[in-house]
GROMACS .gro file of C-alpha atoms in nm:
model
  306
    1MET     CA    1  15.832  -3.628  -6.779
    2ASN     CA    2  15.670  -3.367  -6.547
    3GLU     CA    3  15.468  -3.460  -6.249
    4ILE     CA    4  15.221  -3.254  -6.085
    5ASN     CA    5  15.217  -3.314  -5.702
    6VAL     CA    6  14.922  -3.205  -5.532
    7LEU     CA    7  15.015  -3.128  -5.154
    8PRO     CA    8  14.780  -3.134  -4.850
    9MET     CA    9  14.655  -2.832  -4.728
   10GLY     CA   10  14.913  -2.775  -4.477
   11GLU     CA   11  15.180  -2.743  -4.733
   12LEU     CA   12  15.029  -2.527  -4.944
   13ASP     CA   13  15.177  -2.142  -4.963
   14GLU     CA   14  14.873  -1.973  -4.883
   15LYS     CA   15  14.672  -2.151  -4.618
   16ILE     CA   16  14.328  -2.136  -4.558
   17PRO     CA   17  14.269  -2.059  -4.209
   18ALA     CA   18  14.227  -2.333  -3.946
   19SER     CA   19  13.861  -2.416  -3.895
   20PRO     CA   20  13.728  -2.312  -3.532
   21LEU     CA   21  13.494  -2.618  -3.564
   22GLN     CA   22  13.477  -2.833  -3.266
   23ALA     CA   23  13.269  -3.151  -3.265
   24THR     CA   24  13.338  -3.361  -3.540
   25THR     CA   25  13.205  -3.744  -3.636
   26TYR     CA   26  13.371  -3.953  -3.892
   27ASP     CA   27  13.112  -4.162  -4.047
   28TYR     CA   28  13.294  -4.378  -4.316
   29ASP     CA   29  13.105  -4.623  -4.551
   30ALA     CA   30  13.259  -4.994  -4.482
   31GLY     CA   31  13.526  -5.098  -4.700
   32THR     CA   32  13.583  -4.732  -4.873
   33ASP     CA   33  13.942  -4.594  -4.814
   34ASP     CA   34  14.017  -4.255  -4.613
   35ALA     CA   35  13.929  -3.968  -4.802
   36PHE     CA   36  14.209  -3.767  -4.770
   37PHE     CA   37  14.487  -3.931  -4.970
   38PRO     CA   38  14.751  -3.762  -5.156
   39VAL     CA   39  14.695  -3.747  -5.527
   40ALA     CA   40  14.919  -3.642  -5.846
   41SER     CA   41  14.874  -3.582  -6.207
   42THR     CA   42  15.100  -3.701  -6.476
   43PRO     CA   43  15.060  -3.598  -6.848
   44VAL     CA   44  14.984  -3.894  -7.079
   45LEU     CA   45  15.272  -3.934  -7.320
   46ASP     CA   46  15.228  -4.112  -7.674
   47ASP     CA   47  15.512  -4.374  -7.803
   48ASP     CA   48  15.710  -4.064  -7.926
   49GLY     CA   49  15.691  -3.950  -7.562
   50GLN     CA   50  15.499  -3.640  -7.720
   51GLU     CA   51  15.193  -3.529  -7.479
   52THR     CA   52  14.871  -3.646  -7.584
   53GLY     CA   53  14.636  -3.367  -7.403
   54TYR     CA   54  14.541  -3.594  -7.163
   55GLN     CA   55  14.670  -3.654  -6.770
   56ARG     CA   56  14.665  -3.952  -6.550
   57ILE     CA   57  14.505  -3.872  -6.214
   58ARG     CA   58  14.666  -4.140  -5.939
   59ARG     CA   59  14.676  -4.190  -5.580
   60THR     CA   60  15.051  -4.174  -5.487
   61ASP     CA   61  15.020  -4.410  -5.169
   62THR     CA   62  14.882  -4.706  -5.407
   63ASP     CA   63  14.986  -4.550  -5.747
   64LYS     CA   64  14.608  -4.674  -5.858
   65THR     CA   65  14.485  -4.474  -6.157
   66LEU     CA   66  14.177  -4.269  -6.066
   67ALA     CA   67  14.102  -4.098  -6.408
   68ILE     CA   68  14.249  -4.029  -6.737
   69PRO     CA   69  14.094  -3.665  -6.828
   70LYS     CA   70  14.186  -3.411  -7.071
   71MET     CA   71  14.476  -3.170  -6.951
   72GLN     CA   72  14.165  -2.911  -6.892
   73TYR     CA   73  14.063  -3.114  -6.597
   74THR     CA   74  14.185  -2.891  -6.279
   75LEU     CA   75  14.306  -3.132  -5.961
   76THR     CA   76  14.196  -3.015  -5.634
   77PRO     CA   77  14.236  -3.247  -5.314
   78TYR     CA   78  13.927  -3.320  -5.154
   79GLU     CA   79  14.064  -3.209  -4.827
   80ASP     CA   80  14.122  -2.864  -5.000
   81LYS     CA   81  13.766  -2.821  -5.028
   82VAL     CA   82  13.638  -2.978  -4.718
   83ASP     CA   83  13.861  -2.754  -4.536
   84ILE     CA   84  13.718  -2.439  -4.739
   85MET     CA   85  13.381  -2.554  -4.645
   86ARG     CA   86  13.469  -2.589  -4.266
   87SER     CA   87  13.584  -2.233  -4.268
   88ALA     CA   88  13.323  -2.093  -4.478
   89VAL     CA   89  13.066  -2.244  -4.205
   90GLY     CA   90  13.275  -2.155  -3.879
   91GLU     CA   91  13.370  -1.788  -4.006
   92HIS     CA   92  13.116  -1.662  -4.251
   93SER     CA   93  12.786  -1.745  -4.080
   94ASP     CA   94  12.603  -1.697  -3.757
   95ILE     CA   95  12.423  -2.053  -3.776
   96ASP     CA   96  12.420  -2.253  -3.429
   97LEU     CA   97  12.719  -2.499  -3.427
   98THR     CA   98  12.623  -2.675  -3.089
   99GLY     CA   99  12.660  -3.067  -3.151
  100MET     CA  100  12.742  -3.011  -3.528
  101THR     CA  101  12.875  -3.349  -3.674
  102GLU     CA  102  13.028  -3.447  -4.008
  103THR     CA  103  13.013  -3.739  -4.248
  104ILE     CA  104  13.281  -3.842  -4.505
  105LYS     CA  105  13.219  -4.108  -4.718
  106THR     CA  106  13.398  -4.216  -5.031
  107SER     CA  107  13.356  -4.498  -5.315
  108HIS     CA  108  13.532  -4.629  -5.634
  109ASN     CA  109  13.853  -4.645  -5.450
  110GLY     CA  110  13.842  -4.291  -5.353
  111ARG     CA  111  13.684  -4.165  -5.724
  112LYS     CA  112  13.401  -4.003  -5.552
  113LEU     CA  113  13.321  -3.837  -5.230
  114PHE     CA  114  13.042  -3.678  -5.037
  115PHE     CA  115  13.080  -3.458  -4.734
  116GLY     CA  116  12.797  -3.347  -4.531
  117MET     CA  117  12.771  -3.129  -4.170
  118ASP     CA  118  12.446  -3.140  -3.979
  119PHE     CA  119  12.359  -2.902  -3.751
  120PRO     CA  120  12.104  -3.054  -3.506
  121ALA     CA  121  12.074  -2.701  -3.303
  122GLU     CA  122  11.946  -2.526  -3.647
  123LYS     CA  123  11.608  -2.692  -3.584
  124GLN     CA  124  11.237  -2.654  -3.733
  125VAL     CA  125  10.958  -2.843  -3.579
  126VAL     CA  126  10.699  -2.903  -3.868
  127ALA     CA  127  10.432  -3.033  -3.624
  128TYR     CA  128  10.371  -3.120  -3.263
  129SER     CA  129  10.286  -3.430  -3.121
  130PRO     CA  130  10.254  -3.614  -2.767
  131SER     CA  131  10.444  -3.934  -2.940
  132GLY     CA  132  10.731  -3.732  -3.073
  133ASP     CA  133  10.784  -3.370  -3.251
  134ASP     CA  134  10.814  -3.421  -3.646
  135SER     CA  135  11.115  -3.197  -3.689
  136VAL     CA  136  11.419  -3.142  -3.930
  137ASN     CA  137  11.755  -2.984  -3.896
  138LEU     CA  138  11.975  -2.783  -4.149
  139SER     CA  139  12.249  -3.017  -4.328
  140ILE     CA  140  12.515  -2.878  -4.569
  141ASN     CA  141  12.643  -3.118  -4.834
  142LEU     CA  142  12.915  -3.163  -5.066
  143TRP     CA  143  12.984  -3.407  -5.351
  144ASP     CA  144  13.302  -3.414  -5.541
  145SER     CA  145  13.503  -3.681  -5.768
  146TYR     CA  146  13.844  -3.734  -5.920
  147ASP     CA  147  13.708  -3.900  -6.230
  148GLY     CA  148  13.485  -3.613  -6.333
  149SER     CA  149  13.166  -3.828  -6.308
  150CYS     CA  150  13.051  -3.569  -6.055
  151SER     CA  151  13.100  -3.199  -6.083
  152LEU     CA  152  13.161  -3.014  -5.732
  153ILE     CA  153  12.831  -2.989  -5.586
  154VAL     CA  154  12.734  -2.786  -5.265
  155LYS     CA  155  12.380  -2.756  -5.148
  156ALA     CA  156  12.180  -2.734  -4.852
  157GLY     CA  157  11.956  -2.978  -4.706
  158CYS     CA  158  11.753  -3.106  -4.394
  159TYR     CA  159  11.744  -3.414  -4.195
  160ARG     CA  160  11.417  -3.542  -4.064
  161TYR     CA  161  11.465  -3.718  -3.727
  162LYS     CA  162  11.108  -3.919  -3.749
  163CYS     CA  163  11.250  -4.136  -4.067
  164SER     CA  164  11.619  -4.047  -4.132
  165ASN     CA  165  11.526  -3.907  -4.445
  166MET     CA  166  11.742  -3.634  -4.635
  167MET     CA  167  11.637  -3.363  -4.856
  168LEU     CA  168  11.804  -3.146  -5.051
  169ILE     CA  169  11.594  -2.765  -5.027
  170GLY     CA  170  11.601  -2.443  -5.210
  171LYS     CA  171  11.610  -2.343  -5.578
  172THR     CA  172  11.739  -2.628  -5.804
  173ILE     CA  173  11.993  -2.372  -5.962
  174ALA     CA  174  12.083  -2.219  -5.593
  175GLY     CA  175  12.416  -2.338  -5.484
  176VAL     CA  176  12.753  -2.455  -5.639
  177ASN     CA  177  12.777  -2.721  -5.974
  178LYS     CA  178  13.112  -2.665  -6.103
  179ARG     CA  179  13.287  -2.862  -6.356
  180HIS     CA  180  13.635  -2.983  -6.267
  181THR     CA  181  13.787  -2.729  -6.581
  182GLY     CA  182  13.948  -2.365  -6.533
  183GLU     CA  183  14.087  -2.236  -6.233
  184PHE     CA  184  13.959  -2.354  -5.907
  185VAL     CA  185  13.817  -2.069  -5.711
  186GLU     CA  186  13.782  -2.097  -5.316
  187ASP     CA  187  13.528  -1.812  -5.304
  188GLU     CA  188  13.266  -2.042  -5.493
  189ILE     CA  189  13.269  -2.267  -5.191
  190PHE     CA  190  13.189  -1.983  -4.953
  191GLU     CA  191  12.928  -1.833  -5.156
  192GLY     CA  192  12.796  -2.176  -5.198
  193VAL     CA  193  12.787  -2.231  -4.817
  194VAL     CA  194  12.621  -1.893  -4.771
  195THR     CA  195  12.354  -1.961  -5.051
  196ALA     CA  196  12.295  -2.288  -4.847
  197ILE     CA  197  12.226  -2.130  -4.507
  198ASN     CA  198  11.986  -1.865  -4.718
  199ALA     CA  199  11.810  -2.149  -4.868
  200TRP     CA  200  11.746  -2.321  -4.534
  201ARG     CA  201  11.607  -1.998  -4.384
  202ASP     CA  202  11.391  -1.938  -4.685
  203GLU     CA  203  11.256  -2.284  -4.676
  204ARG     CA  204  11.228  -2.394  -4.361
  205ASP     CA  205  10.892  -2.228  -4.269
  206ASN     CA  206  10.742  -2.366  -4.567
  207PHE     CA  207  10.729  -2.720  -4.414
  208GLU     CA  208  10.464  -2.625  -4.179
  209LEU     CA  209  10.253  -2.508  -4.468
  210TRP     CA  210  10.314  -2.853  -4.680
  211ASN     CA  211  10.224  -3.024  -4.345
  212ASP     CA  212   9.873  -2.778  -4.344
  213THR     CA  213   9.789  -2.881  -4.711
  214PRO     CA  214   9.572  -3.187  -4.795
  215ILE     CA  215   9.633  -3.403  -5.082
  216SER     CA  216   9.440  -3.673  -5.255
  217GLU     CA  217   9.544  -3.994  -5.326
  218GLY     CA  218   9.455  -3.934  -5.683
  219ASP     CA  219   9.668  -3.567  -5.710
  220ALA     CA  220   9.941  -3.781  -5.556
  221TYR     CA  221   9.939  -4.033  -5.835
  222LYS     CA  222   9.905  -3.765  -6.089
  223SER     CA  223  10.254  -3.623  -5.940
  224LEU     CA  224  10.443  -3.953  -5.905
  225LEU     CA  225  10.368  -3.984  -6.295
  226LYS     CA  226  10.557  -3.655  -6.346
  227PHE     CA  227  10.800  -3.742  -6.106
  228THR     CA  228  10.893  -4.080  -6.294
  229ASP     CA  229  10.782  -4.278  -6.587
  230LYS     CA  230  10.883  -4.576  -6.452
  231GLN     CA  231  10.563  -4.790  -6.390
  232THR     CA  232  10.718  -4.998  -6.092
  233THR     CA  233  10.877  -4.669  -5.925
  234GLN     CA  234  10.546  -4.532  -5.942
  235ASP     CA  235  10.347  -4.815  -5.787
  236ARG     CA  236  10.622  -4.852  -5.517
  237LEU     CA  237  10.622  -4.517  -5.425
  238PHE     CA  238  10.253  -4.470  -5.421
  239ALA     CA  239  10.230  -4.776  -5.174
  240LYS     CA  240  10.491  -4.586  -4.958
  241PHE     CA  241  10.281  -4.256  -4.982
  242ARG     CA  242   9.985  -4.445  -4.835
  243GLU     CA  243  10.150  -4.609  -4.565
  244GLU     CA  244  10.334  -4.255  -4.485
  245SER     CA  245  10.000  -4.073  -4.428
  246GLY     CA  246   9.861  -4.387  -4.227
  247TYR     CA  247   9.603  -4.456  -4.500
  248SER     CA  248   9.391  -4.167  -4.420
  249ASP     CA  249   9.400  -3.767  -4.449
  250ALA     CA  250   9.748  -3.726  -4.647
  251SER     CA  251   9.943  -3.388  -4.660
  252VAL     CA  252  10.180  -3.253  -4.911
  253TRP     CA  253  10.428  -3.300  -4.639
  254ASP     CA  254  10.381  -3.669  -4.634
  255PHE     CA  255  10.394  -3.680  -5.020
  256MET     CA  256  10.772  -3.501  -5.022
  257ASN     CA  257  10.855  -3.757  -4.732
  258THR     CA  258  10.758  -4.024  -4.935
  259LEU     CA  259  11.025  -3.894  -5.213
  260THR     CA  260  11.283  -3.848  -4.966
  261HIS     CA  261  11.250  -4.157  -4.803
  262TRP     CA  262  11.312  -4.362  -5.176
  263ALA     CA  263  11.590  -4.082  -5.220
  264THR     CA  264  11.775  -4.166  -4.877
  265HIS     CA  265  11.699  -4.529  -4.832
  266THR     CA  266  11.616  -4.719  -5.163
  267GLN     CA  267  11.903  -4.930  -5.244
  268ALA     CA  268  12.105  -4.885  -5.584
  269LYS     CA  269  12.111  -5.155  -5.798
  270LYS     CA  270  12.324  -5.454  -5.692
  271ALA     CA  271  12.660  -5.407  -5.872
  272LYS     CA  272  12.809  -5.683  -6.082
  273LYS     CA  273  13.047  -5.884  -5.923
  274GLY     CA  274  13.398  -5.694  -5.905
  275SER     CA  275  13.236  -5.362  -5.967
  276PRO     CA  276  13.221  -5.086  -5.732
  277ASP     CA  277  12.934  -5.003  -5.512
  278ASN     CA  278  12.750  -4.715  -5.672
  279SER     CA  279  12.519  -4.634  -5.374
  280LEU     CA  280  12.685  -4.302  -5.302
  281ASN     CA  281  12.657  -4.173  -5.627
  282SER     CA  282  12.291  -4.311  -5.703
  283ARG     CA  283  12.169  -4.125  -5.356
  284LYS     CA  284  12.297  -3.802  -5.476
  285ASP     CA  285  12.099  -3.829  -5.804
  286ARG     CA  286  11.767  -3.921  -5.673
  287GLN     CA  287  11.794  -3.652  -5.421
  288LEU     CA  288  11.863  -3.389  -5.706
  289ALA     CA  289  11.556  -3.542  -5.853
  290VAL     CA  290  11.357  -3.465  -5.551
  291LEU     CA  291  11.492  -3.132  -5.536
  292SER     CA  292  11.403  -3.062  -5.927
  293PHE     CA  293  11.056  -3.190  -5.848
  294ARG     CA  294  10.998  -2.975  -5.543
  295ASN     CA  295  11.105  -2.658  -5.796
  296SER     CA  296  10.830  -2.773  -6.066
  297ASP     CA  297  10.467  -2.615  -6.168
  298GLN     CA  298  10.348  -2.997  -6.061
  299PHE     CA  299  10.454  -2.935  -5.685
  300GLU     CA  300  10.346  -2.578  -5.690
  301SER     CA  301   9.993  -2.687  -5.799
  302LEU     CA  302   9.973  -2.911  -5.483
  303LEU     CA  303  10.001  -2.615  -5.270
  304THR     CA  304   9.709  -2.432  -5.461
  305VAL     CA  305   9.375  -2.432  -5.280
  306GLN     CA  306   9.120  -2.550  -5.512
   0.00000   0.00000   0.00000
């Protein structure tokens, strides 16, 4: 039986340059495993010892099975992709790295990964206030999985200090969204990081426009009908929108922060006993849903002066 051992970055023949980034904060979800565990792929054989066209992806430290995908699935360790992203940020951009931190979260026994880089020095003030400015900063985010449930995704985002909301930015199709088939190409992550930085620079000036654009409760509710067809979610978001605006004059910025609060803070459905927590995947799907709405005709109509 042929086993394909996937080596850590330091043991690869062609090494990716070490990242020059210094400040790193690891924020692991409680109960999750270290993200950079060793993995290997073994062909699945039938009773006659013949290959079935499937492979077993497993952790070599525990021998636990992560997935049984087809042989077309390309296994590349999380660590490789994270190091490529670090190198892309450190060596191929001119963003301010002062105070940069990282977040690494895994779930489902390591089957799913989130890696985020937060750049507090890349800051944009949306509104000035004596009680504290409303500001956001750049983040670059990567999602991946070993079980094929999530493609490799690299997207730009921003973090709002006022309420710790996270929002993806840029065009829906911008960035990396690659299935785990075919040869893995390092340049795709490099290009994804460059696209993310450009998306931030294109979008950050729009936030002030959103803050200066009024929105009526009627238009807000009409937009929620386009955003989701779930009545309970519509009602909950509308109540949050009214709270966000202080029950007075509301802006498109208030409306978008209602959606990003839902995407960032709303708890996923409670997992059945013995089932893994799905909050990591749920948060990703919600943030992508908000990004899709931001690129919709309905959102653009909110910015049109009546």
